[in-house]
mmCIF file of C-alpha atoms and ligand atoms in Angstrom:
data_model
loop_
_atom_site.group_PDB
_atom_site.id
_atom_site.type_symbol
_atom_site.label_atom_id
_atom_site.label_comp_id
_atom_site.label_asym_id
_atom_site.label_seq_id
_atom_site.Cartn_x
_atom_site.Cartn_y
_atom_site.Cartn_z
ATOM 1 C CA MET A 28 -26.867 -3.393 -0.388
ATOM 2 C CA ILE A 29 -28.792 -1.849 2.453
ATOM 3 C CA ILE A 30 -30.992 1.143 1.730
ATOM 4 C CA VAL A 31 -31.623 3.189 4.849
ATOM 5 C CA ILE A 32 -34.938 5.058 4.753
ATOM 6 C CA LYS A 33 -35.179 8.487 6.383
ATOM 7 C CA PRO A 34 -37.075 8.608 9.710
ATOM 8 C CA ASN A 35 -40.782 9.506 9.484
ATOM 9 C CA THR A 36 -41.065 8.522 5.828
ATOM 10 C CA PRO A 37 -44.719 7.684 5.139
ATOM 11 C CA PRO A 38 -45.604 4.189 3.847
ATOM 12 C CA ASP A 39 -46.175 5.374 0.266
ATOM 13 C CA GLY A 40 -42.649 6.891 0.275
ATOM 14 C CA ILE A 41 -41.192 3.554 1.395
ATOM 15 C CA GLU A 42 -43.238 1.829 -1.310
ATOM 16 C CA GLU A 43 -41.793 4.245 -3.900
ATOM 17 C CA VAL A 44 -38.230 3.229 -2.918
ATOM 18 C CA ARG A 45 -39.208 -0.445 -2.967
ATOM 19 C CA ARG A 46 -40.586 -0.042 -6.513
ATOM 20 C CA HIS A 47 -37.290 1.529 -7.636
ATOM 21 C CA VAL A 48 -35.298 -1.352 -6.123
ATOM 22 C CA VAL A 49 -37.433 -3.801 -8.122
ATOM 23 C CA GLY A 50 -37.094 -1.586 -11.193
ATOM 24 C CA LEU A 51 -33.300 -1.823 -10.987
ATOM 25 C CA GLY A 52 -33.558 -5.624 -10.974
ATOM 26 C CA TYR A 53 -33.110 -6.419 -7.276
ATOM 27 C CA GLU A 54 -35.295 -8.279 -4.827
ATOM 28 C CA PRO A 55 -36.253 -5.954 -1.944
ATOM 29 C CA ARG A 56 -36.648 -7.200 1.641
ATOM 30 C CA LEU A 57 -38.240 -4.708 3.959
ATOM 31 C CA ILE A 58 -36.893 -4.630 7.528
ATOM 32 C CA GLN A 59 -39.054 -2.494 9.790
ATOM 33 C CA GLY A 60 -37.398 -1.482 13.082
ATOM 34 C CA VAL A 61 -38.950 0.544 15.893
ATOM 35 C CA GLN A 62 -37.396 3.775 14.687
ATOM 36 C CA ARG A 63 -35.901 2.882 11.353
ATOM 37 C CA THR A 64 -36.865 1.116 8.175
ATOM 38 C CA VAL A 65 -34.245 -0.369 5.905
ATOM 39 C CA ILE A 66 -34.559 -2.256 2.642
ATOM 40 C CA ALA A 67 -32.090 -5.038 1.917
ATOM 41 C CA ALA A 68 -31.649 -5.263 -1.863
ATOM 42 C CA ILE A 69 -30.686 -8.749 -2.980
ATOM 43 C CA GLY A 70 -28.954 -9.260 -6.304
ATOM 44 C CA ASP A 71 -25.584 -9.226 -7.991
ATOM 45 C CA GLU A 72 -24.353 -5.674 -8.475
ATOM 46 C CA THR A 73 -22.097 -6.704 -11.331
ATOM 47 C CA GLU A 74 -25.166 -7.725 -13.348
ATOM 48 C CA HIS A 75 -27.547 -4.889 -12.437
ATOM 49 C CA PRO A 76 -27.301 -1.112 -12.389
ATOM 50 C CA SER A 77 -25.841 0.367 -9.229
ATOM 51 C CA LEU A 78 -28.166 1.046 -6.309
ATOM 52 C CA GLU A 79 -26.107 4.123 -5.456
ATOM 53 C CA THR A 80 -28.507 6.163 -7.636
ATOM 54 C CA LEU A 81 -31.152 5.686 -4.924
ATOM 55 C CA LYS A 82 -29.172 8.113 -2.755
ATOM 56 C CA GLY A 83 -30.787 10.823 -4.880
ATOM 57 C CA MET A 84 -34.323 9.934 -3.677
ATOM 58 C CA PRO A 85 -35.768 12.227 -0.992
ATOM 59 C CA GLU A 86 -36.876 9.204 1.109
ATOM 60 C CA VAL A 87 -33.360 7.639 1.184
ATOM 61 C CA GLU A 88 -30.855 8.497 3.879
ATOM 62 C CA ASN A 89 -28.034 6.225 2.741
ATOM 63 C CA VAL A 90 -27.115 3.237 0.612
ATOM 64 C CA LEU A 91 -24.564 0.941 2.240
ATOM 65 C CA PRO A 92 -22.756 -2.159 0.999
ATOM 66 C CA ILE A 93 -23.168 -5.253 3.154
ATOM 67 C CA GLN A 94 -20.350 -7.070 1.478
ATOM 68 C CA LYS A 95 -16.800 -5.773 1.367
ATOM 69 C CA ARG A 96 -15.686 -4.603 -2.032
ATOM 70 C CA TYR A 97 -12.591 -6.744 -1.870
ATOM 71 C CA LYS A 98 -12.697 -10.528 -1.761
ATOM 72 C CA LEU A 99 -9.379 -12.008 -2.864
ATOM 73 C CA ALA A 100 -7.514 -9.665 -0.511
ATOM 74 C CA SER A 101 -9.814 -10.408 2.415
ATOM 75 C CA ARG A 102 -9.290 -12.713 5.368
ATOM 76 C CA GLU A 103 -12.764 -14.119 4.803
ATOM 77 C CA PHE A 104 -11.475 -15.520 1.520
ATOM 78 C CA HIS A 105 -8.111 -16.693 2.858
ATOM 79 C CA SER A 106 -7.829 -16.952 6.612
ATOM 80 C CA ALA A 107 -4.103 -17.737 7.039
ATOM 81 C CA ASN A 108 -1.423 -15.052 6.737
ATOM 82 C CA SER A 109 0.082 -15.024 3.255
ATOM 83 C CA VAL A 110 3.825 -15.252 2.814
ATOM 84 C CA VAL A 111 5.298 -13.395 -0.156
ATOM 85 C CA HIS A 112 8.769 -14.310 -1.428
ATOM 86 C CA ILE A 113 10.850 -11.406 -2.685
ATOM 87 C CA GLY A 114 13.748 -12.823 -4.667
ATOM 88 C CA GLY A 115 13.805 -15.787 -2.298
ATOM 89 C CA HIS A 116 13.364 -13.762 0.909
ATOM 90 C CA PRO A 117 10.161 -14.653 2.749
ATOM 91 C CA LEU A 118 7.941 -11.888 4.107
ATOM 92 C CA GLY A 119 4.996 -12.474 6.434
ATOM 93 C CA GLN A 120 3.909 -15.043 9.023
ATOM 94 C CA GLY A 121 6.884 -14.459 11.292
ATOM 95 C CA ALA A 122 9.370 -13.510 8.583
ATOM 96 C CA PHE A 123 10.115 -9.806 9.106
ATOM 97 C CA GLN A 124 12.004 -7.993 6.340
ATOM 98 C CA VAL A 125 13.680 -4.612 6.348
ATOM 99 C CA ILE A 126 13.862 -3.281 2.801
ATOM 100 C CA ALA A 127 16.347 -0.421 2.607
ATOM 101 C CA GLY A 128 18.087 1.803 0.114
ATOM 102 C CA PRO A 129 18.169 5.318 -1.209
ATOM 103 C CA CYS A 130 15.114 7.217 -2.357
ATOM 104 C CA ALA A 131 16.580 7.344 -5.856
ATOM 105 C CA VAL A 132 19.407 5.657 -7.706
ATOM 106 C CA GLU A 133 21.689 8.615 -8.386
ATOM 107 C CA SER A 134 24.869 7.027 -9.739
ATOM 108 C CA LEU A 135 26.586 3.660 -9.861
ATOM 109 C CA ALA A 136 28.934 4.713 -7.044
ATOM 110 C CA GLN A 137 26.045 5.872 -4.836
ATOM 111 C CA ILE A 138 23.941 2.725 -5.219
ATOM 112 C CA ARG A 139 27.034 0.521 -4.848
ATOM 113 C CA GLU A 140 27.996 2.185 -1.575
ATOM 114 C CA SER A 141 24.412 1.811 -0.353
ATOM 115 C CA ALA A 142 24.328 -1.846 -1.384
ATOM 116 C CA ARG A 143 27.658 -2.559 0.306
ATOM 117 C CA ASP A 144 26.663 -0.926 3.617
ATOM 118 C CA LEU A 145 23.175 -2.384 3.688
ATOM 119 C CA SER A 146 24.159 -5.934 2.808
ATOM 120 C CA ALA A 147 26.824 -5.715 5.542
ATOM 121 C CA ALA A 148 23.957 -4.725 7.859
ATOM 122 C CA GLY A 149 22.128 -7.940 6.982
ATOM 123 C CA VAL A 150 19.581 -6.391 4.613
ATOM 124 C CA GLY A 151 18.679 -8.750 1.778
ATOM 125 C CA ILE A 152 16.394 -6.492 -0.252
ATOM 126 C CA LEU A 153 17.607 -3.211 -1.755
ATOM 127 C CA ARG A 154 15.246 -0.419 -2.732
ATOM 128 C CA GLY A 155 15.937 2.571 -4.975
ATOM 129 C CA GLY A 156 13.892 4.500 -7.492
ATOM 130 C CA ALA A 157 14.977 4.620 -11.122
ATOM 131 C CA PHE A 158 11.740 6.277 -12.192
ATOM 132 C CA LYS A 159 10.765 8.927 -9.644
ATOM 133 C CA PRO A 160 7.265 10.430 -9.452
ATOM 134 C CA ARG A 161 8.227 13.931 -8.294
ATOM 135 C CA THR A 162 5.823 16.640 -7.207
ATOM 136 C CA SER A 163 7.714 19.288 -9.195
ATOM 137 C CA PRO A 164 8.761 18.788 -12.815
ATOM 138 C CA TYR A 165 11.955 20.726 -11.987
ATOM 139 C CA ASP A 166 13.096 18.141 -9.436
ATOM 140 C CA PHE A 167 15.357 15.171 -10.172
ATOM 141 C CA GLN A 168 13.249 12.629 -12.053
ATOM 142 C CA GLY A 169 15.531 9.593 -11.641
ATOM 143 C CA LEU A 170 18.039 7.935 -13.979
ATOM 144 C CA ALA A 171 15.336 5.796 -15.646
ATOM 145 C CA GLY A 172 16.934 2.982 -17.739
ATOM 146 C CA LYS A 173 20.428 3.740 -16.451
ATOM 147 C CA GLY A 174 19.094 3.448 -12.893
ATOM 148 C CA LEU A 175 17.655 0.023 -13.683
ATOM 149 C CA GLU A 176 21.034 -1.073 -15.077
ATOM 150 C CA HIS A 177 22.757 0.033 -11.872
ATOM 151 C CA LEU A 178 20.213 -1.883 -9.781
ATOM 152 C CA ALA A 179 20.762 -4.997 -11.897
ATOM 153 C CA ARG A 180 24.482 -4.743 -11.188
ATOM 154 C CA MET A 181 23.780 -4.620 -7.433
ATOM 155 C CA LYS A 182 21.898 -7.864 -7.762
ATOM 156 C CA ASP A 183 24.920 -9.435 -9.450
ATOM 157 C CA GLU A 184 27.570 -7.909 -7.218
ATOM 158 C CA PHE A 185 25.882 -8.322 -3.818
ATOM 159 C CA GLY A 186 23.176 -10.927 -4.410
ATOM 160 C CA LEU A 187 20.560 -8.425 -3.213
ATOM 161 C CA ALA A 188 16.918 -8.659 -4.219
ATOM 162 C CA ILE A 189 15.662 -5.431 -5.788
ATOM 163 C CA VAL A 190 12.541 -3.346 -5.216
ATOM 164 C CA THR A 191 11.938 -0.395 -7.500
ATOM 165 C CA GLU A 192 8.970 1.692 -8.548
ATOM 166 C CA VAL A 193 7.055 1.528 -11.794
ATOM 167 C CA ILE A 194 5.265 4.747 -12.750
ATOM 168 C CA GLY A 195 4.031 4.009 -16.260
ATOM 169 C CA VAL A 196 2.532 1.115 -18.180
ATOM 170 C CA GLU A 197 5.201 1.517 -20.867
ATOM 171 C CA HIS A 198 7.975 0.706 -18.338
ATOM 172 C CA ILE A 199 6.487 -2.444 -16.779
ATOM 173 C CA LYS A 200 8.476 -4.980 -18.823
ATOM 174 C CA ARG A 201 11.792 -3.198 -18.317
ATOM 175 C CA VAL A 202 11.232 -2.758 -14.580
ATOM 176 C CA ALA A 203 10.055 -6.350 -14.091
ATOM 177 C CA ALA A 204 13.194 -7.620 -15.849
ATOM 178 C CA VAL A 205 15.290 -6.167 -13.006
ATOM 179 C CA ALA A 206 13.002 -5.918 -9.967
ATOM 180 C CA ASP A 207 12.203 -8.839 -7.680
ATOM 181 C CA MET A 208 9.248 -6.784 -6.461
ATOM 182 C CA LEU A 209 7.683 -3.779 -8.224
ATOM 183 C CA GLN A 210 6.555 -0.820 -6.188
ATOM 184 C CA ILE A 211 3.373 1.082 -6.901
ATOM 185 C CA GLY A 212 3.891 4.414 -5.195
ATOM 186 C CA ALA A 213 1.414 6.434 -3.182
ATOM 187 C CA ARG A 214 0.724 8.747 -6.125
ATOM 188 C CA ASN A 215 -0.299 5.822 -8.321
ATOM 189 C CA ALA A 216 -2.157 3.814 -5.691
ATOM 190 C CA GLN A 217 -5.454 4.571 -7.418
ATOM 191 C CA ASN A 218 -4.179 4.531 -10.994
ATOM 192 C CA TYR A 219 -6.432 1.601 -11.869
ATOM 193 C CA HIS A 220 -5.154 1.294 -15.427
ATOM 194 C CA LEU A 221 -1.580 0.894 -14.156
ATOM 195 C CA LEU A 222 -2.736 -1.545 -11.445
ATOM 196 C CA GLU A 223 -4.490 -3.695 -14.050
ATOM 197 C CA LYS A 224 -1.554 -3.699 -16.418
ATOM 198 C CA VAL A 225 1.151 -4.345 -13.822
ATOM 199 C CA ALA A 226 -0.753 -7.202 -12.198
ATOM 200 C CA ASP A 227 0.468 -9.937 -14.538
ATOM 201 C CA CYS A 228 4.131 -8.867 -14.541
ATOM 202 C CA GLY A 229 5.008 -12.123 -12.784
ATOM 203 C CA ARG A 230 6.584 -10.423 -9.759
ATOM 204 C CA PRO A 231 5.252 -9.521 -6.310
ATOM 205 C CA ILE A 232 3.950 -5.980 -5.989
ATOM 206 C CA LEU A 233 4.521 -3.574 -3.107
ATOM 207 C CA LEU A 234 1.397 -1.431 -2.968
ATOM 208 C CA LYS A 235 1.876 1.808 -1.060
ATOM 209 C CA ARG A 236 -1.238 3.310 0.443
ATOM 210 C CA GLY A 237 -2.350 6.428 -1.404
ATOM 211 C CA MET A 238 -1.864 9.533 0.707
ATOM 212 C CA ALA A 239 -5.597 10.194 0.569
ATOM 213 C CA SER A 240 -6.823 6.595 0.385
ATOM 214 C CA THR A 241 -9.112 5.097 2.977
ATOM 215 C CA ILE A 242 -8.221 1.587 4.136
ATOM 216 C CA ASP A 243 -11.117 0.302 2.038
ATOM 217 C CA GLU A 244 -9.734 2.057 -1.056
ATOM 218 C CA TRP A 245 -6.237 0.722 -0.337
ATOM 219 C CA LEU A 246 -7.526 -2.855 -0.048
ATOM 220 C CA SER A 247 -9.665 -2.351 -3.149
ATOM 221 C CA ALA A 248 -6.506 -1.293 -5.014
ATOM 222 C CA ALA A 249 -4.916 -4.556 -3.816
ATOM 223 C CA GLU A 250 -8.004 -6.342 -5.123
ATOM 224 C CA TYR A 251 -7.381 -4.803 -8.570
ATOM 225 C CA LEU A 252 -3.919 -6.359 -8.587
ATOM 226 C CA MET A 253 -5.228 -9.722 -7.388
ATOM 227 C CA VAL A 254 -8.207 -9.957 -9.691
ATOM 228 C CA HIS A 255 -5.914 -9.182 -12.642
ATOM 229 C CA GLY A 256 -3.453 -11.940 -11.812
ATOM 230 C CA CYS A 257 -1.065 -10.887 -9.032
ATOM 231 C CA GLU A 258 -1.313 -13.189 -6.019
ATOM 232 C CA ASN A 259 1.699 -11.753 -4.228
ATOM 233 C CA VAL A 260 0.709 -8.320 -3.042
ATOM 234 C CA VAL A 261 2.423 -6.587 -0.125
ATOM 235 C CA LEU A 262 0.656 -3.634 1.476
ATOM 236 C CA CYS A 263 2.685 -0.654 2.683
ATOM 237 C CA GLU A 264 1.419 2.075 4.989
ATOM 238 C CA ARG A 265 3.489 5.223 4.329
ATOM 239 C CA GLY A 266 1.531 7.953 6.022
ATOM 240 C CA ILE A 267 -1.511 9.891 4.934
ATOM 241 C CA ARG A 268 -2.295 13.573 4.485
ATOM 242 C CA THR A 269 -3.834 15.188 7.532
ATOM 243 C CA PHE A 270 -3.931 18.722 8.970
ATOM 244 C CA GLU A 271 -0.668 18.014 10.810
ATOM 245 C CA THR A 272 2.392 19.852 9.495
ATOM 246 C CA ALA A 273 5.053 18.772 12.018
ATOM 247 C CA THR A 274 5.572 15.571 10.050
ATOM 248 C CA ARG A 275 5.612 15.114 6.270
ATOM 249 C CA ASN A 276 2.614 12.772 6.541
ATOM 250 C CA THR A 277 0.763 11.176 9.435
ATOM 251 C CA LEU A 278 1.732 7.548 10.017
ATOM 252 C CA ASP A 279 -1.567 5.713 10.430
ATOM 253 C CA LEU A 280 -0.643 2.733 12.581
ATOM 254 C CA SER A 281 -4.275 1.868 13.156
ATOM 255 C CA ALA A 282 -4.402 1.152 9.423
ATOM 256 C CA VAL A 283 -1.731 -1.499 9.944
ATOM 257 C CA VAL A 284 -3.858 -3.193 12.593
ATOM 258 C CA VAL A 285 -7.049 -2.925 10.513
ATOM 259 C CA ALA A 286 -5.329 -4.102 7.325
ATOM 260 C CA LYS A 287 -3.929 -7.135 9.175
ATOM 261 C CA GLN A 288 -7.371 -7.937 10.548
ATOM 262 C CA GLU A 289 -9.168 -7.465 7.239
ATOM 263 C CA SER A 290 -6.581 -8.970 4.929
ATOM 264 C CA HIS A 291 -4.227 -11.946 4.789
ATOM 265 C CA LEU A 292 -1.614 -9.939 2.861
ATOM 266 C CA PRO A 293 1.670 -8.918 4.528
ATOM 267 C CA VAL A 294 1.689 -5.306 5.714
ATOM 268 C CA MET A 295 4.857 -3.220 5.757
ATOM 269 C CA VAL A 296 5.431 0.263 7.148
ATOM 270 C CA ASP A 297 7.539 3.010 5.581
ATOM 271 C CA PRO A 298 8.493 5.365 8.432
ATOM 272 C CA SER A 299 10.724 7.426 6.105
ATOM 273 C CA HIS A 300 8.001 8.857 3.871
ATOM 274 C CA ALA A 301 5.578 8.938 6.798
ATOM 275 C CA SER A 302 7.776 11.280 8.818
ATOM 276 C CA GLY A 303 10.065 12.994 6.310
ATOM 277 C CA ASN A 304 12.515 13.291 9.189
ATOM 278 C CA ARG A 305 15.386 10.887 9.862
ATOM 279 C CA LYS A 306 15.144 11.508 13.629
ATOM 280 C CA LEU A 307 11.634 10.044 13.649
ATOM 281 C CA VAL A 308 12.384 6.961 11.571
ATOM 282 C CA LEU A 309 13.586 4.698 14.404
ATOM 283 C CA PRO A 310 10.797 5.468 16.925
ATOM 284 C CA LEU A 311 8.147 5.037 14.224
ATOM 285 C CA ALA A 312 9.786 1.800 13.119
ATOM 286 C CA LEU A 313 9.564 0.478 16.694
ATOM 287 C CA ALA A 314 5.917 1.533 16.895
ATOM 288 C CA ALA A 315 5.238 -0.257 13.598
ATOM 289 C CA ILE A 316 6.742 -3.471 14.976
ATOM 290 C CA ALA A 317 4.521 -3.178 18.048
ATOM 291 C CA ALA A 318 1.480 -2.585 15.841
ATOM 292 C CA GLY A 319 2.080 -5.891 14.065
ATOM 293 C CA ALA A 320 3.813 -4.853 10.851
ATOM 294 C CA ASP A 321 5.509 -7.624 8.864
ATOM 295 C CA GLY A 322 8.377 -5.436 7.768
ATOM 296 C CA LEU A 323 9.792 -1.983 7.187
ATOM 297 C CA VAL A 324 10.770 0.034 4.146
ATOM 298 C CA ILE A 325 13.455 2.543 5.148
ATOM 299 C CA GLU A 326 15.401 5.010 3.036
ATOM 300 C CA ALA A 327 19.179 4.992 3.476
ATOM 301 C CA HIS A 328 21.834 6.882 1.523
ATOM 302 C CA PRO A 329 25.643 6.983 1.745
ATOM 303 C CA GLN A 330 25.603 10.814 2.012
ATOM 304 C CA PRO A 331 22.060 11.731 3.078
ATOM 305 C CA LEU A 332 22.722 15.465 3.075
ATOM 306 C CA GLU A 333 23.669 15.303 -0.595
ATOM 307 C CA ALA A 334 20.701 13.170 -1.653
ATOM 308 C CA ARG A 335 18.935 14.409 -4.794
ATOM 309 C CA SER A 336 15.525 13.563 -3.304
ATOM 310 C CA ASP A 337 14.184 13.143 0.235
ATOM 311 C CA ALA A 338 17.445 14.297 1.835
ATOM 312 C CA GLY A 339 15.847 15.017 5.209
ATOM 313 C CA GLN A 340 14.589 11.512 5.859
ATOM 314 C CA GLN A 341 17.360 9.198 4.727
ATOM 315 C CA ILE A 342 19.535 7.335 7.253
ATOM 316 C CA ALA A 343 23.301 7.262 6.658
ATOM 317 C CA SER A 344 23.821 3.813 5.149
ATOM 318 C CA ASP A 345 27.072 3.227 7.082
ATOM 319 C CA LYS A 346 25.139 3.727 10.340
ATOM 320 C CA PHE A 347 22.171 1.601 9.311
ATOM 321 C CA LYS A 348 23.358 -1.530 11.095
ATOM 322 C CA ARG A 349 24.095 0.169 14.408
ATOM 323 C CA GLU A 350 21.281 2.737 14.439
ATOM 324 C CA ILE A 351 18.447 0.710 12.922
ATOM 325 C CA ILE A 352 19.073 -3.020 12.551
ATOM 326 C CA GLU A 353 20.676 -3.694 15.916
ATOM 327 C CA VAL A 354 18.125 -1.531 17.746
ATOM 328 C CA ILE A 355 15.046 -3.102 16.182
ATOM 329 C CA ARG A 356 16.278 -6.707 16.415
ATOM 330 C CA PRO A 357 15.157 -7.373 20.040
ATOM 331 C CA TRP A 358 11.769 -5.773 19.316
ATOM 332 C CA VAL A 359 11.249 -7.914 16.226
ATOM 333 C CA GLU A 360 12.151 -10.982 18.297
ATOM 334 C CA LEU A 361 9.854 -9.874 21.100
ATOM 335 C CA ALA A 362 7.078 -9.770 18.504
ATOM 336 C CA GLY A 363 7.875 -13.452 17.810
ATOM 337 C CA LYS A 364 9.380 -12.764 14.389
ATOM 338 C CA THR A 365 12.694 -13.386 12.656
ATOM 339 C CA LEU A 366 14.553 -10.409 11.244
ATOM 340 C CA ASN A 367 15.612 -10.578 7.592
ATOM 341 C CA PRO A 368 15.462 -14.386 7.163
HETATM 342 C C1 PEP B 23 9.409 6.152 -2.626
HETATM 343 O O1 PEP B 23 9.302 5.036 -2.086
HETATM 344 O O2 PEP B 23 10.500 6.656 -2.942
HETATM 345 C C2 PEP B 23 8.196 6.967 -2.797
HETATM 346 C C3 PEP B 23 8.138 7.924 -3.709
HETATM 347 O O3 PEP B 23 7.240 6.622 -1.926
HETATM 348 P P1 PEP B 23 5.708 7.101 -1.817
HETATM 349 O O4 PEP B 23 5.071 6.648 -3.091
HETATM 350 O O5 PEP B 23 5.234 6.408 -0.599
HETATM 351 O O6 PEP B 23 5.734 8.605 -1.684
HETATM 352 MN MN1 MN B 24 11.637 8.861 -1.304
#
């Protein structure tokens, strides 16, 4: 950790901070610049009390980490791009996947129609929520176990891999029995207990970025999954909360670039939840490809206007091939990647 001393702090003030660093069990190294003095505190933070408490001293301007708080997720640890296999479909390092399906599984007929249209469009991985984390308790909460059964049938009938969300520790086993990849949604992206418990489910995990998470917090959430046993983590940028109201969220494409630089994990983009508006899905998808995303997560529904959740953002599944897949294909190829291998 680096402890930045306030300008014009007298020598006995600096000495006071130094004494505290020693008192907390660290070795202090004083670095005296022309205008600034900093103290590098050497020691393992997992074995000593946190140096953050020094922020409360009048002489201290800031306490900054010199090491990143994530290791297993970082490129420093693993320099090559990781490839994650989702039910046999590769994602990452040139393999570009479009995961598509309705926001929620609403009925067997609805998910079957989605599965039929999307597999005809060349999609190999079907999404659909059985457990829905809804903002209002009066909104449709998903079909729960019945939804999982319907998804399992889609796997049998169409050979599709399945991605579905897990919202509670008590559902992990049931969800992992059906899902080829489990989704941790934006609302649970910092539910550390759930992250710890889901990590050893034996399946890859799609980690959405929390709507108020910094990139560092998002990668630290990935680190939770990795340190607790999940090697196959996929990051998904789905828009963050800003002051902007014209879109449901603000798609942070710079986060895609930063996440790819900082981490070896595949990074997907969800333009559906980012925009909340089906007219914006395609342009944002193209921008995501240009920004270096490894794949897209897009909501599609057989009758979008009748959808029980996220009706405004879902693409008509029977138009998915023509309006999404065929339009993005040349852009994916231009980026040197293969679409839905
Ligand atoms: C979803 O994928 O349906 C969903 C709820 O996404 P998010 O967690 O990104 O809001
Ligand atoms: Mn949704």
